[in-house]
mmCIF file of C-alpha atoms in Angstrom:
data_model
loop_
_atom_site.group_PDB
_atom_site.id
_atom_site.type_symbol
_atom_site.label_atom_id
_atom_site.label_comp_id
_atom_site.label_asym_id
_atom_site.label_seq_id
_atom_site.Cartn_x
_atom_site.Cartn_y
_atom_site.Cartn_z
ATOM 1 C CA MET A 1 10.142 10.786 -35.924
ATOM 2 C CA GLY A 2 11.934 8.232 -33.777
ATOM 3 C CA PRO A 3 11.051 7.108 -30.285
ATOM 4 C CA ALA A 4 11.837 8.906 -27.000
ATOM 5 C CA LEU A 5 13.296 7.725 -23.718
ATOM 6 C CA LEU A 6 12.102 9.401 -20.510
ATOM 7 C CA PHE A 7 13.772 8.921 -17.063
ATOM 8 C CA VAL A 8 11.786 9.864 -13.917
ATOM 9 C CA HIS A 9 13.783 10.030 -10.644
ATOM 10 C CA GLY A 10 12.795 9.142 -7.138
ATOM 11 C CA ILE A 11 13.319 10.424 -3.630
ATOM 12 C CA GLY A 12 16.382 12.384 -2.714
ATOM 13 C CA GLY A 13 18.012 15.861 -2.773
ATOM 14 C CA ALA A 14 18.868 18.330 -5.377
ATOM 15 C CA ARG A 15 20.782 17.065 -8.388
ATOM 16 C CA ASP A 16 22.014 18.220 -11.876
ATOM 17 C CA PRO A 17 19.305 16.859 -14.323
ATOM 18 C CA ARG A 18 21.828 16.747 -17.213
ATOM 19 C CA ALA A 19 24.473 14.876 -15.200
ATOM 20 C CA GLU A 20 21.888 12.585 -13.798
ATOM 21 C CA CYS A 21 20.403 11.794 -17.285
ATOM 22 C CA ALA A 22 23.961 11.051 -18.538
ATOM 23 C CA ALA A 23 24.565 8.783 -15.499
ATOM 24 C CA TRP A 24 21.347 6.790 -16.102
ATOM 25 C CA LEU A 25 22.145 6.525 -19.754
ATOM 26 C CA ALA A 26 25.653 5.216 -19.021
ATOM 27 C CA ALA A 27 24.261 2.634 -16.646
ATOM 28 C CA LEU A 28 21.642 1.544 -19.104
ATOM 29 C CA ALA A 29 24.420 1.118 -21.706
ATOM 30 C CA VAL A 30 26.275 -1.197 -19.321
ATOM 31 C CA GLY A 31 23.139 -3.273 -18.867
ATOM 32 C CA VAL A 32 22.505 -3.395 -22.565
ATOM 33 C CA ARG A 33 26.008 -4.595 -23.216
ATOM 34 C CA LYS A 34 25.407 -7.365 -20.662
ATOM 35 C CA ALA A 35 22.121 -8.238 -22.218
ATOM 36 C CA ASP A 36 23.388 -8.282 -25.853
ATOM 37 C CA GLY A 37 26.880 -9.646 -25.454
ATOM 38 C CA GLN A 38 27.657 -8.048 -28.766
ATOM 39 C CA GLY A 39 27.525 -4.861 -30.874
ATOM 40 C CA ASP A 40 27.951 -1.235 -29.849
ATOM 41 C CA SER A 41 25.960 -0.654 -26.712
ATOM 42 C CA SER A 42 27.564 2.649 -25.602
ATOM 43 C CA ALA A 43 25.535 5.531 -24.328
ATOM 44 C CA ALA A 44 26.120 7.217 -27.648
ATOM 45 C CA ALA A 45 24.491 4.307 -29.451
ATOM 46 C CA LEU A 46 21.472 4.547 -27.126
ATOM 47 C CA ASN A 47 21.233 8.254 -27.886
ATOM 48 C CA GLY A 48 21.096 7.205 -31.603
ATOM 49 C CA LEU A 49 18.113 4.960 -30.850
ATOM 50 C CA ALA A 50 16.114 7.490 -28.973
ATOM 51 C CA GLU A 51 16.151 11.017 -27.612
ATOM 52 C CA PRO A 52 16.711 10.773 -23.823
ATOM 53 C CA ALA A 53 15.057 13.222 -21.335
ATOM 54 C CA PHE A 54 15.027 13.516 -17.609
ATOM 55 C CA ALA A 55 12.035 14.696 -15.608
ATOM 56 C CA TYR A 56 13.370 16.626 -12.664
ATOM 57 C CA TYR A 57 11.246 17.701 -9.634
ATOM 58 C CA ALA A 58 13.451 17.548 -6.503
ATOM 59 C CA ASP A 59 13.464 21.400 -6.399
ATOM 60 C CA LEU A 60 9.724 21.375 -5.790
ATOM 61 C CA PHE A 61 10.185 19.521 -2.483
ATOM 62 C CA ALA A 62 13.049 21.987 -1.459
ATOM 63 C CA ALA A 63 10.858 24.960 -1.849
ATOM 64 C CA ARG A 64 8.948 24.484 1.449
ATOM 65 C CA GLN A 65 10.385 25.927 4.608
ATOM 66 C CA PRO A 66 10.796 23.020 7.135
ATOM 67 C CA LEU A 67 8.628 23.297 10.225
ATOM 68 C CA GLY A 68 10.254 20.539 12.293
ATOM 69 C CA ALA A 69 13.418 18.596 12.701
ATOM 70 C CA ALA A 70 14.815 17.018 9.512
ATOM 71 C CA GLY A 71 12.727 19.317 7.332
ATOM 72 C CA ILE A 72 9.594 17.341 8.277
ATOM 73 C CA ASP A 73 6.291 19.036 8.995
ATOM 74 C CA PRO A 74 5.002 17.557 12.253
ATOM 75 C CA ALA A 75 1.573 17.047 10.475
ATOM 76 C CA ASP A 76 3.365 14.450 8.171
ATOM 77 C CA THR A 77 4.720 12.320 10.978
ATOM 78 C CA GLU A 78 1.798 9.919 11.311
ATOM 79 C CA GLU A 79 1.929 8.901 7.655
ATOM 80 C CA LEU A 80 5.699 8.680 7.745
ATOM 81 C CA ARG A 81 5.437 6.535 10.832
ATOM 82 C CA ASN A 82 3.003 4.229 8.982
ATOM 83 C CA LEU A 83 5.361 4.069 5.984
ATOM 84 C CA LEU A 84 8.287 3.071 8.201
ATOM 85 C CA ASP A 85 6.127 0.629 10.008
ATOM 86 C CA GLU A 86 5.192 -1.207 6.820
ATOM 87 C CA LEU A 87 8.859 -1.205 5.604
ATOM 88 C CA ILE A 88 9.919 -2.753 8.901
ATOM 89 C CA GLU A 89 7.190 -5.321 9.210
ATOM 90 C CA VAL A 90 7.459 -6.667 5.640
ATOM 91 C CA ARG A 91 11.300 -6.788 5.980
ATOM 92 C CA LEU A 92 10.835 -8.864 9.108
ATOM 93 C CA GLU A 93 8.512 -11.204 7.167
ATOM 94 C CA LEU A 94 11.285 -11.902 4.678
ATOM 95 C CA GLY A 95 13.227 -13.776 7.333
ATOM 96 C CA PRO A 96 16.357 -11.599 7.923
ATOM 97 C CA ASP A 97 19.466 -12.957 9.658
ATOM 98 C CA PRO A 98 19.621 -12.585 13.462
ATOM 99 C CA ARG A 99 21.599 -9.309 13.439
ATOM 100 C CA GLU A 100 19.223 -7.688 10.954
ATOM 101 C CA ARG A 101 16.229 -8.940 12.930
ATOM 102 C CA ARG A 102 17.589 -7.215 16.141
ATOM 103 C CA ILE A 103 17.924 -3.944 14.289
ATOM 104 C CA LEU A 104 14.494 -4.094 12.789
ATOM 105 C CA GLU A 105 12.832 -5.071 15.980
ATOM 106 C CA HIS A 106 14.666 -2.220 17.805
ATOM 107 C CA ALA A 107 13.354 0.239 15.096
ATOM 108 C CA ARG A 108 9.825 -1.190 15.451
ATOM 109 C CA ALA A 109 9.917 -0.555 19.184
ATOM 110 C CA GLU A 110 11.056 2.981 18.659
ATOM 111 C CA LEU A 111 8.013 3.588 16.401
ATOM 112 C CA ARG A 112 5.644 3.273 19.359
ATOM 113 C CA PRO A 113 3.511 6.389 19.742
ATOM 114 C CA PRO A 114 4.975 8.886 22.263
ATOM 115 C CA HIS A 115 3.455 9.428 25.635
ATOM 116 C CA PRO A 116 0.719 12.045 25.887
ATOM 117 C CA GLY A 117 1.918 15.562 26.766
ATOM 118 C CA ARG A 118 5.253 15.327 24.951
ATOM 119 C CA ASN A 119 6.368 18.379 23.005
ATOM 120 C CA ALA A 120 5.426 18.839 19.283
ATOM 121 C CA ASP A 121 8.886 17.876 18.025
ATOM 122 C CA GLU A 122 8.828 14.504 19.841
ATOM 123 C CA PRO A 123 7.162 12.534 16.969
ATOM 124 C CA VAL A 124 9.687 14.017 14.365
ATOM 125 C CA ARG A 125 12.586 13.228 16.668
ATOM 126 C CA ARG A 126 11.307 9.659 17.033
ATOM 127 C CA ILE A 127 11.100 9.279 13.271
ATOM 128 C CA VAL A 128 14.726 10.460 12.998
ATOM 129 C CA SER A 129 15.768 8.010 15.635
ATOM 130 C CA VAL A 130 14.148 5.122 13.891
ATOM 131 C CA CYS A 131 15.813 6.021 10.574
ATOM 132 C CA THR A 132 19.166 6.259 12.438
ATOM 133 C CA THR A 133 18.539 2.745 13.766
ATOM 134 C CA LEU A 134 17.665 1.471 10.282
ATOM 135 C CA LEU A 135 20.986 2.906 8.899
ATOM 136 C CA ALA A 136 22.724 0.208 10.922
ATOM 137 C CA LEU A 137 21.373 -2.447 8.465
ATOM 138 C CA PRO A 138 24.325 -3.811 6.535
ATOM 139 C CA GLY A 139 23.303 -2.782 3.060
ATOM 140 C CA LEU A 140 22.463 0.816 4.215
ATOM 141 C CA ARG A 141 25.565 1.177 6.432
ATOM 142 C CA ARG A 142 28.033 0.213 3.766
ATOM 143 C CA ALA A 143 26.481 2.206 0.879
ATOM 144 C CA GLY A 144 26.505 5.610 2.526
ATOM 145 C CA GLN A 145 23.420 6.811 0.658
ATOM 146 C CA TRP A 146 22.293 8.863 3.658
ATOM 147 C CA ALA A 147 24.710 10.572 6.071
ATOM 148 C CA GLY A 148 22.344 10.049 8.969
ATOM 149 C CA GLY A 149 18.807 9.447 10.107
ATOM 150 C CA ARG A 150 17.835 13.077 9.690
ATOM 151 C CA LEU A 151 18.529 13.001 5.961
ATOM 152 C CA MET A 152 16.901 9.632 5.421
ATOM 153 C CA ALA A 153 13.794 10.765 7.195
ATOM 154 C CA GLY A 154 13.546 13.964 5.166
ATOM 155 C CA HIS A 155 13.911 12.072 1.891
ATOM 156 C CA LEU A 156 11.367 9.344 2.851
ATOM 157 C CA ALA A 157 8.911 12.164 3.853
ATOM 158 C CA GLN A 158 8.844 13.111 0.142
ATOM 159 C CA VAL A 159 6.655 10.129 -0.492
ATOM 160 C CA THR A 160 4.064 11.224 2.158
ATOM 161 C CA ARG A 161 4.284 14.814 1.039
ATOM 162 C CA TYR A 162 3.503 13.878 -2.592
ATOM 163 C CA LEU A 163 0.556 11.650 -1.568
ATOM 164 C CA GLY A 164 -0.670 14.191 0.942
ATOM 165 C CA ARG A 165 -1.672 16.376 -1.944
ATOM 166 C CA SER A 166 -2.030 19.382 0.309
ATOM 167 C CA GLU A 167 1.097 21.585 -0.173
ATOM 168 C CA ARG A 168 0.200 24.430 -2.457
ATOM 169 C CA ASP A 169 2.197 27.114 -4.215
ATOM 170 C CA ALA A 170 1.220 30.817 -4.584
ATOM 171 C CA THR A 171 -1.088 29.947 -7.460
ATOM 172 C CA GLY A 172 -2.921 27.208 -5.483
ATOM 173 C CA LEU A 173 -1.399 24.211 -7.354
ATOM 174 C CA THR A 174 -0.606 21.258 -5.148
ATOM 175 C CA VAL A 175 3.017 19.905 -5.171
ATOM 176 C CA ASP A 176 1.927 16.521 -6.589
ATOM 177 C CA ARG A 177 0.209 18.159 -9.565
ATOM 178 C CA ARG A 178 3.234 20.348 -10.229
ATOM 179 C CA ILE A 179 5.447 17.286 -10.102
ATOM 180 C CA ARG A 180 3.247 15.453 -12.598
ATOM 181 C CA GLU A 181 3.286 18.372 -14.897
ATOM 182 C CA ARG A 182 7.085 18.193 -15.019
ATOM 183 C CA VAL A 183 6.675 14.616 -16.401
ATOM 184 C CA LEU A 184 3.911 15.485 -18.813
ATOM 185 C CA GLU A 185 6.010 18.377 -20.137
ATOM 186 C CA ARG A 186 8.680 15.950 -21.200
ATOM 187 C CA LEU A 187 6.241 13.556 -22.986
ATOM 188 C CA ASP A 188 5.495 13.886 -26.631
ATOM 189 C CA ALA A 189 2.095 12.527 -27.740
ATOM 190 C CA ALA A 190 3.321 12.373 -31.415
ATOM 191 C CA ARG A 191 5.814 9.545 -30.856
ATOM 192 C CA PRO A 192 6.236 6.493 -28.755
ATOM 193 C CA THR A 193 8.059 6.869 -25.473
ATOM 194 C CA VAL A 194 9.729 4.312 -23.251
ATOM 195 C CA VAL A 195 9.342 5.530 -19.729
ATOM 196 C CA VAL A 196 11.831 4.373 -16.935
ATOM 197 C CA ALA A 197 10.814 5.518 -13.414
ATOM 198 C CA HIS A 198 12.529 4.905 -10.136
ATOM 199 C CA SER A 199 11.214 4.855 -6.567
ATOM 200 C CA LEU A 200 8.691 7.665 -5.974
ATOM 201 C CA GLY A 201 9.052 8.481 -9.610
ATOM 202 C CA SER A 202 7.191 5.321 -10.421
ATOM 203 C CA VAL A 203 4.198 6.702 -8.578
ATOM 204 C CA VAL A 204 4.537 10.049 -10.298
ATOM 205 C CA ALA A 205 4.962 8.515 -13.739
ATOM 206 C CA MET A 206 2.035 6.096 -13.351
ATOM 207 C CA GLU A 207 -0.308 8.875 -12.268
ATOM 208 C CA ALA A 208 0.956 11.245 -15.010
ATOM 209 C CA LEU A 209 0.615 8.555 -17.781
ATOM 210 C CA HIS A 210 -3.196 8.393 -17.127
ATOM 211 C CA HIS A 211 -3.178 11.874 -18.683
ATOM 212 C CA HIS A 212 -0.910 11.083 -21.626
ATOM 213 C CA PRO A 213 -2.512 10.437 -25.035
ATOM 214 C CA GLY A 214 0.645 9.076 -26.773
ATOM 215 C CA PRO A 215 1.824 5.496 -26.992
ATOM 216 C CA VAL A 216 4.146 4.003 -24.288
ATOM 217 C CA PRO A 217 5.401 0.702 -25.618
ATOM 218 C CA LEU A 218 7.270 0.015 -22.398
ATOM 219 C CA PHE A 219 6.882 1.293 -18.851
ATOM 220 C CA VAL A 220 9.682 0.187 -16.544
ATOM 221 C CA THR A 221 9.547 0.698 -12.795
ATOM 222 C CA LEU A 222 12.541 0.218 -10.523
ATOM 223 C CA GLY A 223 12.355 -0.061 -6.756
ATOM 224 C CA SER A 224 8.685 0.939 -6.715
ATOM 225 C CA PRO A 225 6.683 1.625 -3.495
ATOM 226 C CA ILE A 226 3.391 1.386 -5.432
ATOM 227 C CA GLY A 227 2.533 -1.906 -3.579
ATOM 228 C CA MET A 228 2.713 -0.308 -0.081
ATOM 229 C CA ARG A 229 -0.774 -0.970 1.141
ATOM 230 C CA ALA A 230 -0.812 1.216 4.249
ATOM 231 C CA VAL A 231 0.453 4.490 2.728
ATOM 232 C CA VAL A 232 0.794 4.441 -1.055
ATOM 233 C CA ARG A 233 -1.754 2.240 -2.695
ATOM 234 C CA PRO A 234 -4.880 3.726 -1.067
ATOM 235 C CA ARG A 235 -3.801 7.225 -2.126
ATOM 236 C CA LEU A 236 -2.961 6.677 -5.702
ATOM 237 C CA LEU A 237 -4.994 8.409 -8.388
ATOM 238 C CA PRO A 238 -7.155 7.280 -9.884
ATOM 239 C CA GLN A 239 -8.748 4.653 -7.671
ATOM 240 C CA PRO A 240 -8.693 1.744 -7.845
ATOM 241 C CA PRO A 241 -5.099 1.749 -9.143
ATOM 242 C CA ALA A 242 -4.845 0.588 -12.838
ATOM 243 C CA VAL A 243 -2.377 0.459 -15.627
ATOM 244 C CA PRO A 244 -2.594 3.723 -17.601
ATOM 245 C CA GLY A 245 -4.395 3.193 -20.949
ATOM 246 C CA CYS A 246 -1.387 4.310 -23.028
ATOM 247 C CA VAL A 247 0.916 1.589 -21.629
ATOM 248 C CA GLU A 248 1.483 -1.496 -23.771
ATOM 249 C CA ARG A 249 3.897 -3.285 -21.520
ATOM 250 C CA TRP A 250 4.899 -2.789 -17.926
ATOM 251 C CA LEU A 251 8.015 -4.391 -16.357
ATOM 252 C CA ASN A 252 8.589 -3.944 -12.640
ATOM 253 C CA PHE A 253 11.981 -4.725 -11.046
ATOM 254 C CA TRP A 254 12.878 -5.096 -7.398
ATOM 255 C CA ASP A 255 15.936 -6.115 -5.403
ATOM 256 C CA ARG A 256 15.557 -8.131 -2.168
ATOM 257 C CA ASP A 257 18.136 -5.868 -0.610
ATOM 258 C CA ASP A 258 16.082 -2.718 -1.421
ATOM 259 C CA ILE A 259 14.356 -1.855 1.848
ATOM 260 C CA VAL A 260 12.225 0.850 0.192
ATOM 261 C CA VAL A 261 10.382 -1.938 -1.673
ATOM 262 C CA PRO A 262 8.504 -3.933 0.914
ATOM 263 C CA ARG A 263 5.677 -5.232 -1.415
ATOM 264 C CA PRO A 264 7.152 -5.663 -4.922
ATOM 265 C CA ARG A 265 4.497 -7.669 -6.748
ATOM 266 C CA LEU A 266 2.472 -4.992 -8.346
ATOM 267 C CA GLU A 267 0.362 -7.611 -10.237
ATOM 268 C CA ASP A 268 -1.513 -8.007 -6.922
ATOM 269 C CA ASP A 269 -2.289 -4.295 -6.497
ATOM 270 C CA VAL A 270 -2.817 -2.725 -10.055
ATOM 271 C CA LEU A 271 -5.675 -3.554 -12.384
ATOM 272 C CA PRO A 272 -4.976 -4.208 -16.085
ATOM 273 C CA ASN A 273 -5.811 -1.505 -18.636
ATOM 274 C CA GLY A 274 -8.046 -1.892 -21.800
ATOM 275 C CA LEU A 275 -5.152 -3.387 -23.667
ATOM 276 C CA GLY A 276 -4.869 -6.232 -21.124
ATOM 277 C CA CYS A 277 -1.545 -4.856 -19.895
ATOM 278 C CA ARG A 278 -0.654 -5.548 -16.339
ATOM 279 C CA PRO A 279 2.635 -5.213 -14.377
ATOM 280 C CA VAL A 280 5.079 -8.140 -14.667
ATOM 281 C CA THR A 281 7.452 -8.213 -11.720
ATOM 282 C CA GLU A 282 10.929 -9.650 -11.739
ATOM 283 C CA ARG A 283 13.404 -9.921 -8.875
ATOM 284 C CA ILE A 284 17.094 -9.078 -9.372
ATOM 285 C CA ASP A 285 19.931 -9.617 -6.856
ATOM 286 C CA SER A 286 22.464 -6.960 -6.218
ATOM 287 C CA ASP A 287 25.950 -7.287 -4.841
ATOM 288 C CA GLY A 288 24.731 -6.716 -1.302
ATOM 289 C CA LEU A 289 25.501 -3.014 -1.214
ATOM 290 C CA TRP A 290 22.872 -0.282 -1.295
ATOM 291 C CA ALA A 291 20.353 -1.430 -3.895
ATOM 292 C CA HIS A 292 17.935 1.529 -4.055
ATOM 293 C CA THR A 293 19.582 3.540 -6.781
ATOM 294 C CA ALA A 294 18.330 3.760 -10.347
ATOM 295 C CA THR A 295 21.797 3.139 -11.853
ATOM 296 C CA LYS A 296 22.176 -0.058 -9.856
ATOM 297 C CA TYR A 297 19.037 -1.447 -11.488
ATOM 298 C CA LEU A 298 19.716 -0.014 -15.025
ATOM 299 C CA ALA A 299 23.152 -1.720 -15.131
ATOM 300 C CA ARG A 300 21.446 -5.116 -14.973
ATOM 301 C CA GLY A 301 21.089 -6.923 -18.281
ATOM 302 C CA SER A 302 17.578 -8.082 -17.342
ATOM 303 C CA VAL A 303 16.447 -4.486 -16.917
ATOM 304 C CA ALA A 304 18.328 -2.748 -19.730
ATOM 305 C CA GLY A 305 17.734 -5.481 -22.311
ATOM 306 C CA PRO A 306 13.919 -4.912 -22.610
ATOM 307 C CA VAL A 307 14.474 -1.168 -22.787
ATOM 308 C CA ALA A 308 16.829 -1.401 -25.716
ATOM 309 C CA GLN A 309 14.522 -3.941 -27.356
ATOM 310 C CA ALA A 310 11.499 -1.634 -27.069
ATOM 311 C CA LEU A 311 13.457 1.262 -28.485
ATOM 312 C CA ARG A 312 14.779 -0.790 -31.371
ATOM 313 C CA GLY A 313 11.209 -2.006 -32.077
ATOM 314 C CA ALA A 314 9.894 1.498 -32.218
ATOM 315 C CA VAL A 315 12.699 2.524 -34.602
ATOM 316 C CA GLU A 316 11.961 -0.492 -36.858
ATOM 317 C CA THR A 317 8.308 0.417 -37.103
ATOM 318 C CA GLY A 318 9.149 4.046 -38.003
ATOM 319 C CA GLY A 319 8.427 5.411 -34.556
ATOM 320 C CA ALA A 320 4.737 5.034 -35.177
#
């Protein structure tokens, strides 16, 4: 039995899992071609190396009826404010150009707590306003990933909703557990699996892999928020955060233009596992447009090359 390839998506709205899997596979094929410089690196060839699968969970976030503006529960606003505050502060530490600095400082000022006595929707509206301001950043403005601050705020809130671990369905299961189960359902303990996870999906996959008994020769994280020390890292399970025992190699990639990745060096925040594996972080540079998409990362030779190498290695060893 040959190896498997599992994709885990990040924040965002509803999508077609089959179409998304095909798009990720096509981008990976582009990256492999860049890395190899020879041979057949088409999506079909990658399909021949491993059986691809896509862990989809966006529908679980859509199931809750929104209680405030932008589909954000007012109870979530404090954690979302902390998330935005860390994104802005670390971005300022990177030394942006004067125009970007003005935008970031304006957004930071908007994050100040509202005056006492304001209505319940005020914190939510403030979050939306901050996101609207951040969309004026050149990379976000040109890319068109979000139509407005309302949509951006709602998607970023998925991070705090997952880590809040309090939303329950009719059976009492929390949304984070249901999301992890979607990942675990796609994993096969009988064969090695290369796992590629993006954005919030990197958090989901890392937690899920702690419950996976099968081998993972390579775990790849793209645009991961795991290193966010105010909102994400303290809420990861288990604590302290550590590499799952099944992971043999972990490569973490980040783009300087990716605003969702304020603290990229996971080596500083995740303990090694019993195999001695720890994250290895590498920076990539985009074309200056919106960098926080999985396909943007996967089309890079430095990202796709190790994925193909791990799959080929698993095939050569008979998938064992």
